[in-house]
Tab-separated table of C-alpha atoms and ligand atoms in Angstrom:
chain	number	residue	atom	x	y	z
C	1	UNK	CA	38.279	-90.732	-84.162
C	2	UNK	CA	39.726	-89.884	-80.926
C	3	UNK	CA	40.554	-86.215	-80.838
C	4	UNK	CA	42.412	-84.226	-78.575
C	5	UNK	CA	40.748	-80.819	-78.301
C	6	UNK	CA	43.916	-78.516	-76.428
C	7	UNK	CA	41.757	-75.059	-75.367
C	8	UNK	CA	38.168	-76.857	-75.272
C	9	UNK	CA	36.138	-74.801	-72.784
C	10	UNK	CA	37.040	-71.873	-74.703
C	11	UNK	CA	34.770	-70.179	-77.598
C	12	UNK	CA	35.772	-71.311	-80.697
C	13	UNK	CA	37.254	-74.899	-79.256
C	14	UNK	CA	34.011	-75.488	-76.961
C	15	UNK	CA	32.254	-74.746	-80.574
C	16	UNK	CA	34.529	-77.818	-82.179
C	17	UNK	CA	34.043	-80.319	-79.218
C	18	UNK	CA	29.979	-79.623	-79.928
C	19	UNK	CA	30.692	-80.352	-83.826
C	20	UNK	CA	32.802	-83.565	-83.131
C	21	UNK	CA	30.300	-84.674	-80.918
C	22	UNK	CA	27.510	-84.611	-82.996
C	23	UNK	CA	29.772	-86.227	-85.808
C	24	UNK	CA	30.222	-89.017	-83.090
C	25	UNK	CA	34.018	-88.709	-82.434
C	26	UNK	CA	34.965	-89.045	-78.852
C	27	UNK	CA	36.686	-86.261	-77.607
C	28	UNK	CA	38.807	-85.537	-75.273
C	29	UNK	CA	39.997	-81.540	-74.069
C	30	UNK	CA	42.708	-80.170	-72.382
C	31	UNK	CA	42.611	-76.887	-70.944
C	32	UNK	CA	44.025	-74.814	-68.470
C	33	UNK	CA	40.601	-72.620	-67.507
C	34	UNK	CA	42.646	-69.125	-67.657
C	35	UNK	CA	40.237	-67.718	-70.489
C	36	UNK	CA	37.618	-71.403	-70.547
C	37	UNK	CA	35.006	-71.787	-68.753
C	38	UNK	CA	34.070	-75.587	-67.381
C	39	UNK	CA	30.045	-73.959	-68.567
C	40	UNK	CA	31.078	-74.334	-72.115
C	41	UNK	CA	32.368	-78.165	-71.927
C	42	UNK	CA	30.758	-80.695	-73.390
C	43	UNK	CA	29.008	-83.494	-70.921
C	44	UNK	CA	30.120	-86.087	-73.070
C	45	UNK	CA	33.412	-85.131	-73.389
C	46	UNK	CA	36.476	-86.306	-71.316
C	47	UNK	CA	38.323	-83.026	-68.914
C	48	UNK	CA	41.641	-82.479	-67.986
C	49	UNK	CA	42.663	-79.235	-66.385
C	50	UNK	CA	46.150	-78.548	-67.189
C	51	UNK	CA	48.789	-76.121	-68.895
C	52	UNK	CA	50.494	-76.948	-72.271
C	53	UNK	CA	53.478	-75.439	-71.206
C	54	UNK	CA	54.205	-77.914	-68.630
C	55	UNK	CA	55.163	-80.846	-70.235
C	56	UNK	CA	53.850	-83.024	-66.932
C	57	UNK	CA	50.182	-82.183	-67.322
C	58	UNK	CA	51.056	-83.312	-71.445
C	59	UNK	CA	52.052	-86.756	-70.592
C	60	UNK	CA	49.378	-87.042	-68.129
C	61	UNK	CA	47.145	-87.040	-71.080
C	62	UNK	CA	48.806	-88.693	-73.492
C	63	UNK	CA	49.608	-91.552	-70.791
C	64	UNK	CA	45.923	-92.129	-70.105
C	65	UNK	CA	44.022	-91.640	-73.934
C	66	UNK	CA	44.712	-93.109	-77.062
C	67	UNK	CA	44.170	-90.111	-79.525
C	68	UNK	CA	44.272	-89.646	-83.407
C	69	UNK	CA	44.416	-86.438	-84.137
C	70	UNK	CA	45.225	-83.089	-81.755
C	71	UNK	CA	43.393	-79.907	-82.179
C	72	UNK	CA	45.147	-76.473	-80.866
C	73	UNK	CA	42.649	-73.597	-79.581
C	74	UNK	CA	44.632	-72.467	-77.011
C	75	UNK	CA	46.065	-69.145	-77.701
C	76	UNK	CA	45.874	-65.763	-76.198
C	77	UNK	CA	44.538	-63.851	-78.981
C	78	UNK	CA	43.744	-60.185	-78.037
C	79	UNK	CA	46.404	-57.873	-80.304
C	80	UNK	CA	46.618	-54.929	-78.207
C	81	UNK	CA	47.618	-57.383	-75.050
C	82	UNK	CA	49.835	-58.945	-77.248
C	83	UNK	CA	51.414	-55.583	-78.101
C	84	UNK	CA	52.169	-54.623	-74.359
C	85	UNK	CA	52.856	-58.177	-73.142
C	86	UNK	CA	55.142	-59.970	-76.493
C	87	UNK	CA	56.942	-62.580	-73.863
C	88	UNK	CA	53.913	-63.813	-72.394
C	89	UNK	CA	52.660	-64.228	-76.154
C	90	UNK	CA	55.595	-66.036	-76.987
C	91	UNK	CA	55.120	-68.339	-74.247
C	92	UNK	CA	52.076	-69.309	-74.178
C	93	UNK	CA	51.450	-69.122	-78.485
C	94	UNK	CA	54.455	-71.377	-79.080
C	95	UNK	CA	56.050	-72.662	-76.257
C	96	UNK	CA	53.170	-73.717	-75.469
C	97	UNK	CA	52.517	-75.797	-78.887
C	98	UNK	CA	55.879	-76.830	-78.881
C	99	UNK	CA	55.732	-79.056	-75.986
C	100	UNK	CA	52.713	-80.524	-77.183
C	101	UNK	CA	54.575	-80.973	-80.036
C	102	UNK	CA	57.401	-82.787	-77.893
C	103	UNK	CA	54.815	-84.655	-76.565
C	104	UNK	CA	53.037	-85.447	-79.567
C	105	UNK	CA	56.097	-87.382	-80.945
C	106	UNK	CA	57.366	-88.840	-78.297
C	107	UNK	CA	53.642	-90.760	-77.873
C	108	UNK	CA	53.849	-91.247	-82.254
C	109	UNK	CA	50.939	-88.632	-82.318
C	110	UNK	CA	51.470	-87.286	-85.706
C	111	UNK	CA	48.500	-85.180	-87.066
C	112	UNK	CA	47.394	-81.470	-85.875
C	113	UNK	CA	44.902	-79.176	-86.990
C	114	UNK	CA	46.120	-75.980	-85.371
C	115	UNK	CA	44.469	-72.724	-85.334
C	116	UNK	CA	45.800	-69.735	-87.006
C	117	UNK	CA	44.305	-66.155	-88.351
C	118	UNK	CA	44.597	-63.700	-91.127
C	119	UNK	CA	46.782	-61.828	-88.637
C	120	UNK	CA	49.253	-63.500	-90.252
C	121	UNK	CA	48.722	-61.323	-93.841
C	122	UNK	CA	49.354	-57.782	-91.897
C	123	UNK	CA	48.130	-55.211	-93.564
C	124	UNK	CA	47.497	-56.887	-96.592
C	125	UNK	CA	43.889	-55.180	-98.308
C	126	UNK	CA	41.692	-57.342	-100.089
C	127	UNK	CA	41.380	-60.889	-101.021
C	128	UNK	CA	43.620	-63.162	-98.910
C	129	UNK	CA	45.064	-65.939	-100.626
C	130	UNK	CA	47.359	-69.069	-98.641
C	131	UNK	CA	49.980	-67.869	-100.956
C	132	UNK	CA	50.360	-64.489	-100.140
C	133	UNK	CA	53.140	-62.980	-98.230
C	134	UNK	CA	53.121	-63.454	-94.572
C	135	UNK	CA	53.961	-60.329	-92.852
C	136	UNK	CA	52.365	-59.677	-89.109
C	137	UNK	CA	52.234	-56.443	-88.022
C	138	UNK	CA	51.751	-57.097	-84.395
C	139	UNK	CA	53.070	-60.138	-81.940
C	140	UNK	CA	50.000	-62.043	-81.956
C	141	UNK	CA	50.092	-62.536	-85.697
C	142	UNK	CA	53.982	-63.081	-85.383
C	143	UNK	CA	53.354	-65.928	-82.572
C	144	UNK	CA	51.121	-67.539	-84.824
C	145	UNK	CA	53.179	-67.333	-87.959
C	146	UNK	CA	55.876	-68.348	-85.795
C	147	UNK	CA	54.231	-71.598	-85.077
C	148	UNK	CA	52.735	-72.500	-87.842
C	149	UNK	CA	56.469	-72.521	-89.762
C	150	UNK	CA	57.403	-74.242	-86.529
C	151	UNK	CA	54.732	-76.902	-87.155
C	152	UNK	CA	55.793	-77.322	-90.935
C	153	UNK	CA	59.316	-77.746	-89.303
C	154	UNK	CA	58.741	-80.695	-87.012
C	155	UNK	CA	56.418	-82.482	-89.696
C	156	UNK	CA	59.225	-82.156	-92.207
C	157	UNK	CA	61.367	-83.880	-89.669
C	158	UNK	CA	59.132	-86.460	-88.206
C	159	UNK	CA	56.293	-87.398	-90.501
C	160	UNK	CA	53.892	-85.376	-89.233
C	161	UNK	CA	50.474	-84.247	-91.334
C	162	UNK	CA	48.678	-80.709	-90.503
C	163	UNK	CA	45.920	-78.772	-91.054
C	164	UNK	CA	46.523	-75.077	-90.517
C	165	UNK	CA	43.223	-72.632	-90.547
C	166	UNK	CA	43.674	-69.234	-91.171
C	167	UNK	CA	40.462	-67.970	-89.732
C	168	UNK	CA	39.060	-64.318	-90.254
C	169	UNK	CA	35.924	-62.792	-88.287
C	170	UNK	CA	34.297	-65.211	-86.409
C	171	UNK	CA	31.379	-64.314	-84.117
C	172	UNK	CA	27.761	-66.249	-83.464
C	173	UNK	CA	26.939	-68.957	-81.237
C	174	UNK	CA	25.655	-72.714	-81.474
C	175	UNK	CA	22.119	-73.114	-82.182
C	176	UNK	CA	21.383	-74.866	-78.725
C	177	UNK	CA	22.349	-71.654	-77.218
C	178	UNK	CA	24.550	-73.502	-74.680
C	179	UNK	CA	27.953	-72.622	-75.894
C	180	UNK	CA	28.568	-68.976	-77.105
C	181	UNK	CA	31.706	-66.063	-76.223
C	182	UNK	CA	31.258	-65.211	-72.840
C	183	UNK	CA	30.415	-61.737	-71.753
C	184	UNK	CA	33.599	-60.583	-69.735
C	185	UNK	CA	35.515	-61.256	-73.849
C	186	UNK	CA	34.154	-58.276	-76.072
C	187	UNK	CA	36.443	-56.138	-78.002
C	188	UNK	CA	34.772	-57.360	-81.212
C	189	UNK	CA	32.316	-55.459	-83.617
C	190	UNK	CA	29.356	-58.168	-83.766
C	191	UNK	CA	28.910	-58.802	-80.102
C	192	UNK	CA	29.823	-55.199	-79.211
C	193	UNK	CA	26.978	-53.832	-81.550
C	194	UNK	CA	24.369	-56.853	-80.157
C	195	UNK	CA	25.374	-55.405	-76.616
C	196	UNK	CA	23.856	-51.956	-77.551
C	197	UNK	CA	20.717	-53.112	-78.545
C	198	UNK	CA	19.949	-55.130	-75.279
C	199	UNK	CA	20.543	-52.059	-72.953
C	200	UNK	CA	24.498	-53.528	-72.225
C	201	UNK	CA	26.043	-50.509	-73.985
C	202	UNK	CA	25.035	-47.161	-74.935
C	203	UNK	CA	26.035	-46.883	-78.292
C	204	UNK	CA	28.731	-49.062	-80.608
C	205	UNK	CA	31.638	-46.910	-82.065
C	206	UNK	CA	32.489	-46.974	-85.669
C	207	UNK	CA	36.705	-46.943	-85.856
C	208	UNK	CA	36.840	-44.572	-89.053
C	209	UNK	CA	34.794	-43.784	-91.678
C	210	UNK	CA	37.654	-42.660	-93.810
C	211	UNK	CA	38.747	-45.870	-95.617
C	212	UNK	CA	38.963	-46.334	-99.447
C	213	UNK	CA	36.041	-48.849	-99.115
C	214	UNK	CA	32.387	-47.960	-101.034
C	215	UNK	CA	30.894	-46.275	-97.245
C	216	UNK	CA	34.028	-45.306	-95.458
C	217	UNK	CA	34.511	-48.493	-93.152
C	218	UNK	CA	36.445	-50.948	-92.798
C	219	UNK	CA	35.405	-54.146	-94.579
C	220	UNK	CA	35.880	-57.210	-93.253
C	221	UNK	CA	34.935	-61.276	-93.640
C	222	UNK	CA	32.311	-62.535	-91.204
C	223	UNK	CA	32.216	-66.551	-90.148
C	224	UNK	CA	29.593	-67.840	-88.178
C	225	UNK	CA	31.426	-69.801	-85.091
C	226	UNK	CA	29.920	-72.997	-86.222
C	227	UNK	CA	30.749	-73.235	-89.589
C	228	UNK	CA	34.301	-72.533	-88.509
C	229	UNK	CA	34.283	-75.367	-86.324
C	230	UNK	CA	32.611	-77.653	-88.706
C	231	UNK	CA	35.860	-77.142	-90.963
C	232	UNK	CA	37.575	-78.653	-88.184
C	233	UNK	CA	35.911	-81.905	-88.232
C	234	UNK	CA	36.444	-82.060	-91.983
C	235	UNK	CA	39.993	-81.323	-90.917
C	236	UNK	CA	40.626	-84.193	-88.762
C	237	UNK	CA	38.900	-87.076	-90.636
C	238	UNK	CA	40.815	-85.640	-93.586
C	239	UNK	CA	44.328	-85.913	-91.583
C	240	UNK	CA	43.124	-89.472	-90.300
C	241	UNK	CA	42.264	-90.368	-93.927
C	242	UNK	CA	45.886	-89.824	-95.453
C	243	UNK	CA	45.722	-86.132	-95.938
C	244	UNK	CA	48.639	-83.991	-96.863
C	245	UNK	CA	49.306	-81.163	-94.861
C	246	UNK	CA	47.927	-78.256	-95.862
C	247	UNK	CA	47.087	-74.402	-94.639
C	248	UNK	CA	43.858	-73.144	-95.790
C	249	UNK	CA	41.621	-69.808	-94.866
C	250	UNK	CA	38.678	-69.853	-93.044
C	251	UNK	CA	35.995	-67.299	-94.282
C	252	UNK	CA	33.709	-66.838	-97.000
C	253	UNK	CA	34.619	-65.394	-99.755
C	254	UNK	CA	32.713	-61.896	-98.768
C	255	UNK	CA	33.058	-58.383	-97.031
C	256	UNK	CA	31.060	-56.350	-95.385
C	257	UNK	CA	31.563	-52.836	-94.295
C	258	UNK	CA	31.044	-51.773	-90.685
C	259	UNK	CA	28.507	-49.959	-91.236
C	260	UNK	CA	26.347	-52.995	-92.987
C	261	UNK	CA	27.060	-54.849	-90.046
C	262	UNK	CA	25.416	-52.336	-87.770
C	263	UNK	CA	22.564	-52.105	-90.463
C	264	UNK	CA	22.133	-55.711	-89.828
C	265	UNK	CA	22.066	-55.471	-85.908
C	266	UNK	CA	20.156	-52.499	-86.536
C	267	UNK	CA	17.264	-54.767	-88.679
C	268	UNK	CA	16.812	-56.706	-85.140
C	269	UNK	CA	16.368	-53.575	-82.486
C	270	UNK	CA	17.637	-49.986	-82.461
C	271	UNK	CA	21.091	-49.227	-82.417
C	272	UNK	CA	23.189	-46.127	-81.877
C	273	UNK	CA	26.134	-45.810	-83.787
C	274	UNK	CA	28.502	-43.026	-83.120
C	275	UNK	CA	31.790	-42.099	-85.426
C	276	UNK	CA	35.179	-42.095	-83.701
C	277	UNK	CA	38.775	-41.897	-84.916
C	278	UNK	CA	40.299	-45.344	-86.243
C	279	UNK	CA	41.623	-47.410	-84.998
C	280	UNK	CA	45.306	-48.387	-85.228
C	281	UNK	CA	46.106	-51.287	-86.841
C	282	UNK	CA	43.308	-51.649	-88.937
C	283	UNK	CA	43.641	-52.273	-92.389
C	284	UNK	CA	41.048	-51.046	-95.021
C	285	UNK	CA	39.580	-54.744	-95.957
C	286	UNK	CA	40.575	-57.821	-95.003
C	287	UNK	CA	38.615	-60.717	-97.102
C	288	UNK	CA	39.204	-64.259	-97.493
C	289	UNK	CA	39.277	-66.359	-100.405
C	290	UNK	CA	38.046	-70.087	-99.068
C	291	UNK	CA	38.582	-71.351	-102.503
C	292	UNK	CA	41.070	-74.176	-101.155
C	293	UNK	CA	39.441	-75.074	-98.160
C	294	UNK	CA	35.881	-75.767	-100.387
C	295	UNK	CA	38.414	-78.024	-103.072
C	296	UNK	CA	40.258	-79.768	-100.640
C	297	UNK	CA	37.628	-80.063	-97.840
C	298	UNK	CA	34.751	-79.505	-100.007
C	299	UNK	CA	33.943	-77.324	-97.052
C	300	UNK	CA	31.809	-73.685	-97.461
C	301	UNK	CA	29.704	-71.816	-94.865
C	302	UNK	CA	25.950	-72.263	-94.219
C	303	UNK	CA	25.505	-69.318	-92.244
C	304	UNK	CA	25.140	-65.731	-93.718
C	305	UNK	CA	25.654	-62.409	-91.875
C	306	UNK	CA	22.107	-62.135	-91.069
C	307	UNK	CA	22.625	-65.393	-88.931
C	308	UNK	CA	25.734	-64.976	-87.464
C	309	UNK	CA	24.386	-61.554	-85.818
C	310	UNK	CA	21.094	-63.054	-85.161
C	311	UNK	CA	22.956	-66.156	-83.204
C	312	UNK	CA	24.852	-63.838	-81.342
C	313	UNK	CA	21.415	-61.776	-80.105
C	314	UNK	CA	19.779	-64.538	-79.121
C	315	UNK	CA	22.955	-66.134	-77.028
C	316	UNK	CA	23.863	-62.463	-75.537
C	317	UNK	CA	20.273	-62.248	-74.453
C	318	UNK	CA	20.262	-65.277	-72.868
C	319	UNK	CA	23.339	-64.736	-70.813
C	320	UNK	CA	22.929	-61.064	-69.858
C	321	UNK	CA	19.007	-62.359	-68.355
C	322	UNK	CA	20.886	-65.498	-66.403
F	1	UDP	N1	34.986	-51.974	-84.918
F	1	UDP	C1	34.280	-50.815	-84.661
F	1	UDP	N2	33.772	-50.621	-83.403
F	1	UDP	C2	33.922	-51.533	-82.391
F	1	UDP	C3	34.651	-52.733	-82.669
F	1	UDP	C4	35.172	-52.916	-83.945
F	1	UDP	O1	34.124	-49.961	-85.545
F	1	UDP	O2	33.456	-51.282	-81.270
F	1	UDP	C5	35.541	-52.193	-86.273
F	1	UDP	C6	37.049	-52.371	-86.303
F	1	UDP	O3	37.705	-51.127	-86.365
F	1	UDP	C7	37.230	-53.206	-87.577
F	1	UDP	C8	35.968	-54.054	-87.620
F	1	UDP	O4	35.016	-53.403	-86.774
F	1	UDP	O5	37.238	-52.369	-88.707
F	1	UDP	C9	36.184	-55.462	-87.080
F	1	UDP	O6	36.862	-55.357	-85.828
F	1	UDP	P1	36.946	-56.546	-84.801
F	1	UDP	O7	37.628	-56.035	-83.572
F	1	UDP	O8	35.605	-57.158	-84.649
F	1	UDP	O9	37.857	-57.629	-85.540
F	1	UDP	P2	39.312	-57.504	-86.257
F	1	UDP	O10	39.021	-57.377	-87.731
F	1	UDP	O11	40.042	-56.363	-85.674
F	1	UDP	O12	39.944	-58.831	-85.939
């Protein structure tokens, strides 16, 4: 297969280029750098630097590569941002897909795997099904619900087939240690907690310990980085196969509580946890059911908690010694 990868030198899509690769697909990755880095691109896959949103820099790629199958990674993704700044959400989340989309047709591309989240339940508690109501509570969840009906849309129109991932808490790194999230990107719990136990942070936070959950905390569903990209392979050569489109969740089927995740960072070197006040927004337990990604992809994780926090040590240690 020859895959597009649209948001390649970032952290989750420099993870999929690495997965494709060592499946042996040629890939090819379009980014624009403003939250890549060129560090976390593959040698052996082909660059172009340029901006979805300008149809130009599109056709440049299009023009030049014959590709099967188009993978989106390229969203701004940070909620609070997205609260302040909703236009520049809306403009890059789906203006930005929808002249790839353009594009797509007009070169008789017709099969995406795009990139979603379990933003897109709100403040739904418990076990996330594809079915449930879609309700976002904040723009970055609406700009990806917002695309993904736009994407059903256009392939109800002109043929296309999609794959759309919901994807819950992913964190880790790639076993080579190469690729992992950068250190100027942590807002998140896993890397956040791994930064006070390698003398990057004083202490890690805990948002509330007033939730109905069985300690207090929030729960939540942890994916290791590479088992979420892995799906994505699965995705593709089921698009290029004759698949239907479909939306499925990425996770695994299991919650932990904040607090268990610190225990777990905790099992590898000391770590302080303070309490502080939730935080807004957060709903009491957000799990995924991956029942219909394991039937249809026969896809399920590899990687446990105890993994994805170890991955993340190792990479953060690397990088903060560099
Ligand atoms: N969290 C925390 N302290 C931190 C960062 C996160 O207690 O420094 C909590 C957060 O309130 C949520 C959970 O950890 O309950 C996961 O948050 P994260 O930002 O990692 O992902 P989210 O679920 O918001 O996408």
């Amino acid at each position: 297969m020859r895959v597009l990868v649209v948001g390649g030198a970032g952290y989750i899509g420099s993870h999929t280029v690495y997965e494709l690769i060592k499946d042996h697909q040629e890939v090819i990755i379009l980014d624009n750098l403003s939250s890549g880095y060129m560090e976390l691109v593959h040698p052996e896959a082909t660059f172009y630097q340029g901006d979805i949103r300008n149809k130009a820099d599109v056709i440049r790629v299009f023009a030049k590569e014959e590709i099967d199958v188009v993978m989106h990674f390229a969203a701004k993704i940070v909620v609070p941002e997205s609260v302040k700044e909703p236009l520049e959400y809306y403009y890059n989340n789906v203006e930005g897909v929808r002249v790839l989309l353009e594009v797509m047709k007009e070169f008789n591309v017709k099969k995406i795997v795009f990139s979603s989240t379990a933003a897109v339940y709100g403040e739904a508690s418990g076990i996330c099904h594809e079915d449930d109501p879609t309700v976002p509570i904040n723009p970055y969840g609406e700009t990806k619900l917002a695309t993904e009906k736009m994407i059903k849309w256009v392939s109800n129109a002109y043929g296309f087939n999609y794959v759309i991932f919901r994807y819950f808490n992913v964190a880790g790194a790639d076993q080579s240690l190469k690729i992992g999230l950068m250190k100027d990107q942590l807002t998140h719990l896993i890397p956040v907690a791994i930064q006070g136990i390698i003398g990057l942070r004083d202490h890690l936070m805990i948002f509330g310990d007033d939730y109905p959950t069985k300690d207090g905390t929030c729960i939540r569903d942890y994916i290791h980085v590479s088992d979420l990209a892995y799906a994505h392979v699965l995705g593709a050569h089921y698009l290029v196969n004759g698949g239907t489109s479909e939306t499925m969740n990425l996770g695994s089927n299991a919650g932990f509580t904040v607090r268990e995740v610190a225990e777990a960072v905790n099992a590898i070197a000391p770590l302080k946890v303070v309490m502080g006040p939730r935080r807004d927004g957060d709903p009491a337990e957000l799990v995924a059911s991956n029942d219909k990604a394991k039937r249809i992809l026969n896809w399920s994780p590899k990687y446990n908690l105890k993994d994805i926090v170890q991955s993340d040590y190792l990479y953060r240690k690397k990088i903060s010694y560099k």
